[in-house]
């Protein structure tokens, strides 16, 4: 389900032997137990700064679920052998970016933290992240898991010859995507207005025009400049274009001017939300739940998480993704092979508990931990059939949607 980034310390010979021996015990027991200690005999402790997910406010806060004291946080704490404290990121992306900058400029950092791709390369170039490649030999479960999907993920995050992050596998098995999302609409409104499923970007314009004329809904909104599906239709989803034997910025190409002209038309005709540039993800959700917006350009997780319960707020309301629009002349949208990394987990250079972070991250790659991340607690949130395969009812699944807030190691199996 629905994105991330990160001076080596000298570990004593005794500790190295302990970790290496622990790593040889198999995927379900590599990090099992709560009595692990450092080389000085102190219990392993660490702080991990997680990503933000809408379930934190949608389900956990409303249900009174403590972020650090619940069945998932406690399970991972007890079974990893690490006394881990989970810290959620801020809901607002801009505020979180500023918070990360402040954290990494200090000597008081988490021991493990999530980063997006842009943040990763930015901070890797500033020498504030630990080169983690030497730790991989101590992480058999992690190495086995990421290598089992055919992509050499480590090479994707190598920067200036060094590896500053532990990447996780992209959840979506089909990597041939145009961009990071699509156009989701109020399907019930489409049906009421007898609007056919649009194909070209011109069809989408006509649809938005109809919604503007016949309803009080904002035809198209977004949290910032997130119009990836429209950019793909105009073949400007990438920042560069190959022109002859050179790469040129897409912003100086004639097709980008066409894209801007189209967006300006939407704005001037009030088909595009006038507040889109200052709208946050939270406000975006409120607009849909408050029956004020018709469509948005967003990632797949928004419809199945943030807007999942729109039908309980608005009688008969239903969200659905539309096909990727083709260009104004029916030209196929620009397709490209997506980056196969879901999240980037980094150990800040100033982290005080690097050995704990390595141990915990390897544990989160074990089969035992992955089952909890993907399904929940055995015999509580799911069962196993005679063949050992998970069995989970829709009700059980919906009761633990917030487990995604602890999804450290995503894989395509997590997406099923």
Coordinates of C-alpha atoms in Angstrom, one line a residue:
X1 CA 0.0 0.0 0.0
X2 CA 1.0 3.6 -0.8
X3 CA 7.7 6.2 -1.0
X4 CA 12.5 7.2 0.9
X5 CA 16.7 8.1 2.5
X6 CA 20.5 8.1 4.8
X7 CA 31.9 8.1 9.3
X8 CA 31.5 4.6 10.1
X9 CA 32.0 3.7 13.8
X10 CA 34.6 1.0 14.7
X11 CA 32.8 -1.9 16.3
X12 CA 34.8 -4.1 18.6
X13 CA 35.9 -7.6 17.5
X14 CA 33.7 -9.2 20.2
X15 CA 30.6 -7.3 19.0
X16 CA 31.3 -8.1 15.4
X17 CA 31.4 -11.8 16.3
X18 CA 28.2 -11.6 18.2
X19 CA 26.3 -10.0 15.4
X20 CA 27.8 -12.3 12.8
X21 CA 26.8 -15.4 14.8
X22 CA 23.3 -14.0 15.3
X23 CA 23.0 -13.4 11.6
X24 CA 23.6 -17.1 10.9
X25 CA 20.6 -18.3 12.8
X26 CA 18.0 -18.0 10.1
X27 CA 15.4 -15.5 9.1
X28 CA 12.9 -16.2 11.9
X29 CA 15.4 -16.1 14.8
X30 CA 18.1 -13.6 13.6
X31 CA 16.9 -10.9 15.9
X32 CA 14.4 -12.7 18.1
X33 CA 14.4 -11.9 21.8
X34 CA 14.4 -8.8 24.0
X35 CA 17.6 -9.2 25.9
X36 CA 20.2 -8.1 23.3
X37 CA 22.9 -5.8 24.6
X38 CA 25.7 -3.6 23.3
X39 CA 29.4 -4.5 23.7
X40 CA 29.3 -2.6 27.0
X41 CA 26.5 -4.7 28.2
X42 CA 23.8 -2.0 27.9
X43 CA 20.4 -3.0 26.4
X44 CA 20.0 -2.1 22.7
X45 CA 17.9 1.0 22.4
X46 CA 17.1 3.2 19.4
X47 CA 14.8 5.8 18.0
X48 CA 13.3 5.4 14.5
X49 CA 11.6 8.4 12.8
X50 CA 8.9 6.9 10.6
X51 CA 7.1 8.3 7.6
X52 CA 3.7 10.0 8.0
X53 CA 0.6 8.0 6.9
X54 CA -3.0 9.2 6.9
X55 CA -3.9 6.3 9.1
X56 CA -2.2 8.0 12.0
X57 CA -4.8 10.7 12.2
X58 CA -7.6 8.8 10.5
X59 CA -7.7 5.6 12.5
X60 CA -5.1 5.6 15.3
X61 CA -5.8 9.1 16.7
X62 CA -9.6 8.6 16.4
X63 CA -9.4 5.2 18.0
X64 CA -7.1 6.2 20.8
X65 CA -4.3 4.0 19.6
X66 CA -0.9 5.1 21.1
X67 CA 1.8 5.2 18.4
X68 CA 4.3 3.5 20.8
X69 CA 2.1 1.3 22.9
X70 CA 0.0 -0.9 20.6
X71 CA 0.1 -4.5 19.5
X72 CA 2.3 -3.8 16.4
X73 CA 4.8 -1.5 18.0
X74 CA 5.0 -3.9 21.0
X75 CA 5.4 -7.0 18.8
X76 CA 8.3 -5.5 16.9
X77 CA 9.9 -4.3 20.1
X78 CA 9.6 -7.6 21.8
X79 CA 10.7 -9.8 18.9
X80 CA 13.5 -7.6 17.4
X81 CA 15.6 -7.6 20.6
X82 CA 15.8 -3.9 20.4
X83 CA 14.0 -1.4 22.7
X84 CA 12.8 0.7 19.8
X85 CA 10.9 4.0 20.1
X86 CA 8.8 4.9 17.1
X87 CA 8.4 8.5 16.2
X88 CA 6.0 9.6 13.4
X89 CA 6.9 12.2 10.8
X90 CA 4.8 15.4 10.6
X91 CA 1.7 15.3 8.5
X92 CA 2.6 18.4 6.4
X93 CA 5.3 17.6 3.9
X94 CA 6.9 21.1 4.0
X95 CA 7.0 21.1 7.8
X96 CA 8.5 17.7 7.8
X97 CA 11.2 18.7 5.3
X98 CA 12.1 21.6 7.6
X99 CA 12.1 19.3 10.6
X100 CA 14.5 16.9 8.9
X101 CA 16.9 19.7 8.1
X102 CA 16.9 20.8 11.7
X103 CA 17.4 17.3 13.0
X104 CA 20.3 16.5 10.7
X105 CA 22.0 19.8 11.5
X106 CA 22.0 18.8 15.2
X107 CA 23.8 16.1 17.1
X108 CA 20.5 14.8 18.4
X109 CA 19.3 12.6 15.6
X110 CA 17.1 9.4 15.3
X111 CA 19.1 6.2 14.8
X112 CA 17.1 5.4 11.7
X113 CA 14.9 7.6 9.6
X114 CA 12.9 7.5 6.4
X115 CA 13.7 9.8 3.5
X116 CA 12.4 10.4 0.0
X117 CA 14.6 10.3 -3.1
X118 CA 15.3 14.0 -3.3
X119 CA 16.2 14.3 0.4
X120 CA 18.5 11.3 0.2
X121 CA 20.7 12.7 -2.5
X122 CA 20.7 16.1 -0.8
X123 CA 21.8 14.8 2.5
X124 CA 24.2 12.2 1.1
X125 CA 26.1 15.0 -0.6
X126 CA 26.3 16.9 2.7
X127 CA 28.1 14.0 4.5
X128 CA 25.5 13.8 7.3
X129 CA 24.5 10.2 6.6
X130 CA 26.3 7.0 7.4
X131 CA 27.8 4.8 4.7
X132 CA 26.0 1.6 5.6
X133 CA 27.5 -0.8 3.0
X134 CA 29.8 -2.5 5.5
X135 CA 26.8 -3.4 7.6
X136 CA 25.2 -5.5 4.9
X137 CA 27.3 -8.6 5.9
X138 CA 25.5 -8.4 9.3
X139 CA 22.1 -8.3 7.7
X140 CA 21.4 -11.7 6.0
X141 CA 17.6 -11.4 6.2
X142 CA 17.6 -8.0 4.6
X143 CA 20.0 -9.0 1.9
X144 CA 18.1 -12.1 1.1
X145 CA 14.8 -10.3 0.9
X146 CA 15.8 -7.4 -1.3
X147 CA 17.8 -9.7 -3.6
X148 CA 14.9 -12.1 -4.1
X149 CA 13.1 -9.6 -6.4
X150 CA 15.6 -9.5 -9.2
X151 CA 16.6 -5.9 -8.9
X152 CA 20.0 -4.9 -7.4
X153 CA 18.5 -2.3 -5.2
X154 CA 21.8 -1.3 -3.5
X155 CA 23.2 -0.1 -6.8
X156 CA 20.2 2.2 -7.3
X157 CA 21.1 4.1 -4.1
X158 CA 24.9 4.2 -4.6
X159 CA 26.1 7.8 -4.5
X160 CA 29.7 8.8 -5.3
X161 CA 30.6 5.2 -4.8
X162 CA 29.0 4.8 -1.3
X163 CA 25.7 3.5 0.0
X164 CA 24.0 5.7 2.4
X165 CA 20.6 4.0 2.7
X166 CA 18.8 0.7 3.0
X167 CA 16.3 0.7 0.2
X168 CA 13.1 -1.3 0.3
X169 CA 11.4 -2.9 -2.7
X170 CA 8.7 -1.0 -4.6
X171 CA 5.3 -2.5 -3.7
X172 CA 3.8 -2.2 -7.2
X173 CA 4.9 -5.2 -9.3
X174 CA 4.3 -3.5 -12.6
X175 CA 7.0 -0.8 -12.8
X176 CA 5.9 0.6 -16.2
X177 CA 4.1 3.6 -14.9
X178 CA 3.8 7.1 -16.3
X179 CA 4.2 8.9 -13.1
X180 CA 3.5 8.7 -9.4
X181 CA -0.3 8.7 -9.6
X182 CA -3.5 9.1 -11.6
X183 CA -6.7 11.1 -11.7
X184 CA -9.3 10.0 -9.2
X185 CA -12.9 11.1 -9.5
X186 CA -16.3 11.0 -7.7
X187 CA -17.6 8.1 -9.8
X188 CA -21.1 8.6 -8.4
X189 CA -21.2 12.2 -9.8
X190 CA -19.9 10.9 -13.1
X191 CA -22.8 8.4 -13.3
X192 CA -25.4 11.0 -12.2
X193 CA -24.2 13.3 -15.0
X194 CA -24.0 10.5 -17.5
X195 CA -20.3 11.3 -18.2
X196 CA -18.5 8.6 -20.2
X197 CA -15.1 7.5 -19.0
X198 CA -12.7 10.0 -20.5
X199 CA -9.7 8.9 -22.7
X200 CA -7.9 12.0 -24.0
X201 CA -6.9 15.0 -22.0
X202 CA -9.5 16.9 -24.1
X203 CA -12.1 14.4 -22.8
X204 CA -11.0 15.2 -19.2
X205 CA -11.4 18.9 -19.9
X206 CA -14.9 18.3 -21.2
X207 CA -15.7 16.3 -18.1
X208 CA -14.4 19.0 -15.8
X209 CA -16.4 21.6 -17.7
X210 CA -19.6 19.6 -17.3
X211 CA -19.0 19.2 -13.5
X212 CA -18.4 23.0 -13.3
X213 CA -21.7 23.8 -15.1
X214 CA -23.9 21.2 -13.4
X215 CA -22.6 21.0 -9.8
X216 CA -21.2 23.1 -7.1
X217 CA -18.1 20.9 -6.8
X218 CA -14.5 22.0 -7.6
X219 CA -13.8 20.1 -10.8
X220 CA -10.1 19.5 -10.2
X221 CA -8.0 20.0 -7.1
X222 CA -4.6 19.0 -5.8
X223 CA -2.2 19.5 -2.8
X224 CA 0.4 21.5 -4.6
X225 CA 1.7 21.1 -8.2
X226 CA 0.9 17.4 -8.3
X227 CA -0.4 17.1 -11.9
X228 CA 1.7 14.1 -12.9
X229 CA -1.1 12.5 -15.0
X230 CA -1.6 15.7 -17.0
X231 CA 2.1 16.2 -17.5
X232 CA 2.4 12.6 -18.8
X233 CA -0.4 13.3 -21.3
X234 CA 1.7 16.2 -22.6
X235 CA 4.8 14.0 -22.4
X236 CA 6.5 16.4 -19.9
X237 CA 6.5 14.1 -16.9
X238 CA 10.3 13.8 -16.9
X239 CA 12.5 16.8 -16.2
X240 CA 14.7 16.1 -19.2
X241 CA 14.2 15.3 -22.9
X242 CA 16.7 13.7 -25.2
X243 CA 17.2 16.0 -28.2
X244 CA 19.7 14.6 -30.6
X245 CA 22.7 13.5 -28.6
X246 CA 22.0 15.8 -25.7
X247 CA 19.7 16.0 -22.7
X248 CA 17.7 19.3 -22.4
X249 CA 15.5 20.6 -19.7
X250 CA 11.8 19.8 -20.4
X251 CA 10.9 23.3 -19.3
X252 CA 12.3 24.8 -22.5
X253 CA 10.5 22.4 -24.8
X254 CA 7.4 23.5 -26.8
X255 CA 5.3 20.7 -25.3
X256 CA 5.9 22.1 -21.9
X257 CA 4.5 25.4 -23.1
X258 CA 1.5 23.5 -24.3
X259 CA 1.1 21.9 -20.9
X260 CA 1.3 25.3 -19.1
X261 CA -1.2 26.8 -21.6
X262 CA -3.7 23.9 -20.7
X263 CA -3.2 24.4 -17.0
X264 CA -3.7 28.1 -17.3
X265 CA -6.9 27.5 -19.2
X266 CA -8.2 25.2 -16.4
X267 CA -7.3 27.9 -13.8
X268 CA -8.8 30.8 -15.7
X269 CA -12.1 28.9 -16.3
X270 CA -12.2 27.9 -12.6
X271 CA -12.0 24.2 -13.4
X272 CA -8.8 24.1 -11.3
X273 CA -9.0 24.8 -7.6
X274 CA -7.7 28.4 -7.0
X275 CA -6.2 27.2 -3.7
X276 CA -4.3 24.2 -5.0
X277 CA -0.8 25.7 -4.5
X278 CA -1.4 26.2 -0.7
X279 CA -3.6 23.1 -0.1
X280 CA -2.1 20.4 2.2
X281 CA -2.9 16.8 2.1
X282 CA -5.2 17.2 5.2
X283 CA -7.1 20.0 3.6
X284 CA -7.4 18.0 0.4
X285 CA -9.1 15.2 2.3
X286 CA -11.4 17.6 4.0
X287 CA -12.5 19.0 0.7
X288 CA -13.6 15.6 -0.5
X289 CA -15.1 14.5 2.7
X290 CA -17.0 17.8 2.9
X291 CA -18.5 17.2 -0.6
X292 CA -16.6 20.2 -2.1
X293 CA -14.4 18.5 -4.8
X294 CA -14.9 16.2 -7.7
X295 CA -11.4 15.0 -8.8
X296 CA -7.7 15.1 -7.9
X297 CA -4.4 13.9 -9.3
X298 CA -3.0 11.6 -6.6
X299 CA -1.2 8.4 -5.8
X300 CA -3.0 5.1 -5.5
X301 CA -3.1 5.0 -1.7
X302 CA -5.1 8.2 -1.3
X303 CA -8.3 6.6 -2.6
X304 CA -8.0 3.4 -0.6
X305 CA -6.8 5.1 2.6
X306 CA -7.6 8.8 3.1
X307 CA -10.8 8.8 1.0
X308 CA -11.7 5.2 1.7
X309 CA -14.7 6.1 3.9
X310 CA -16.2 8.9 1.8
X311 CA -19.4 6.9 1.4
X312 CA -20.0 7.1 5.1
X313 CA -19.7 10.9 5.0
X314 CA -21.6 11.5 1.7
X315 CA -24.5 9.2 0.9
X316 CA -23.7 7.2 -2.2
X317 CA -20.3 8.8 -2.8
X318 CA -17.7 6.6 -4.5
X319 CA -14.1 7.3 -5.7
X320 CA -12.5 5.7 -8.7
X321 CA -9.4 6.1 -10.8
X322 CA -9.7 7.1 -14.4
X323 CA -7.4 5.7 -17.2
X324 CA -4.2 7.7 -17.9
X325 CA -5.2 10.4 -20.3
X326 CA -3.7 10.4 -23.8
X327 CA -2.5 13.7 -25.3
X328 CA -4.8 16.3 -26.9
X329 CA -4.3 14.6 -30.3
X330 CA -4.7 11.1 -28.9
X331 CA -0.9 10.7 -28.6
X332 CA 0.1 8.0 -26.1
X333 CA 1.3 9.4 -22.7
X334 CA 5.0 9.2 -21.9
X335 CA 5.9 5.9 -20.2
X336 CA 9.1 5.1 -18.4
X337 CA 10.5 2.4 -16.2
X338 CA 10.0 3.5 -12.6
X339 CA 12.6 3.6 -9.9
X340 CA 12.2 0.2 -8.1
X341 CA 12.7 1.6 -4.6
X342 CA 9.7 2.1 -2.2
X343 CA 11.5 3.7 0.8
X344 CA 14.9 4.8 1.7
X345 CA 16.0 4.2 5.3
X346 CA 19.1 6.0 6.5
X347 CA 21.3 6.1 9.6
X348 CA 22.4 9.7 10.4
X349 CA 26.1 10.2 10.9
X350 CA 25.4 11.6 14.4
X351 CA 23.3 8.5 15.4
X352 CA 24.3 7.1 18.7
X353 CA 22.8 3.6 18.3
X354 CA 23.9 2.4 14.9
X355 CA 24.3 -1.2 15.9
X356 CA 20.7 -1.3 17.2
X357 CA 19.4 0.3 14.0
X358 CA 21.2 -2.4 11.9
X359 CA 19.8 -5.2 14.0
X360 CA 16.3 -3.8 14.0
X361 CA 16.2 -3.2 10.3
X362 CA 17.4 -6.7 9.6
X363 CA 14.7 -8.0 11.9
X364 CA 12.1 -6.0 9.9
X365 CA 13.1 -8.1 6.9
X366 CA 12.5 -11.5 8.5
X367 CA 9.5 -13.6 7.5
X368 CA 8.1 -13.3 11.0
X369 CA 8.2 -9.5 10.9
X370 CA 7.0 -9.3 7.3
X371 CA 3.9 -11.3 8.1
X372 CA 3.0 -8.8 10.8
X373 CA 3.7 -5.8 8.5
X374 CA 1.6 -7.3 5.7
X375 CA -1.3 -9.0 7.6
X376 CA -1.1 -8.3 11.3
X377 CA -0.9 -10.7 14.3
X378 CA -1.4 -14.4 13.6
X379 CA -4.7 -15.8 14.9
X380 CA -5.8 -12.2 15.8
X381 CA -5.9 -10.5 12.4
X382 CA -5.5 -13.5 10.1
X383 CA -5.1 -17.2 10.1
X384 CA -3.2 -19.8 8.0
X385 CA -4.9 -22.4 5.8
X386 CA -3.7 -26.0 5.5
X387 CA -1.1 -25.0 3.0
X388 CA 0.2 -22.3 5.3
X389 CA -1.1 -19.4 3.3
X390 CA -2.7 -16.4 5.0
X391 CA -6.5 -16.2 5.2
X392 CA -7.9 -12.8 6.1
X393 CA -11.5 -11.5 5.9
X394 CA -12.3 -8.1 4.6
X395 CA -13.4 -7.1 8.1
X396 CA -10.1 -8.3 9.6
X397 CA -8.2 -6.4 7.0
X398 CA -10.1 -3.2 7.5
X399 CA -9.7 -3.4 11.3
X400 CA -5.9 -3.2 11.0
X401 CA -5.4 -0.8 8.1
X402 CA -3.2 1.2 10.5
X403 CA -0.5 -1.5 10.5
X404 CA 0.9 0.2 7.4
X405 CA 2.2 2.9 9.8
X406 CA 4.8 0.4 10.8
X407 CA 5.7 -0.9 7.3
X408 CA 9.5 -0.6 7.2
X409 CA 10.1 -3.2 4.6
X410 CA 7.7 -2.9 1.7
X411 CA 7.7 -5.6 -1.1
X412 CA 5.3 -6.5 -3.9
X413 CA 3.7 -9.0 -1.5
X414 CA 2.7 -6.0 0.7
X415 CA 0.6 -4.7 -2.2
X416 CA -1.5 -7.8 -2.7

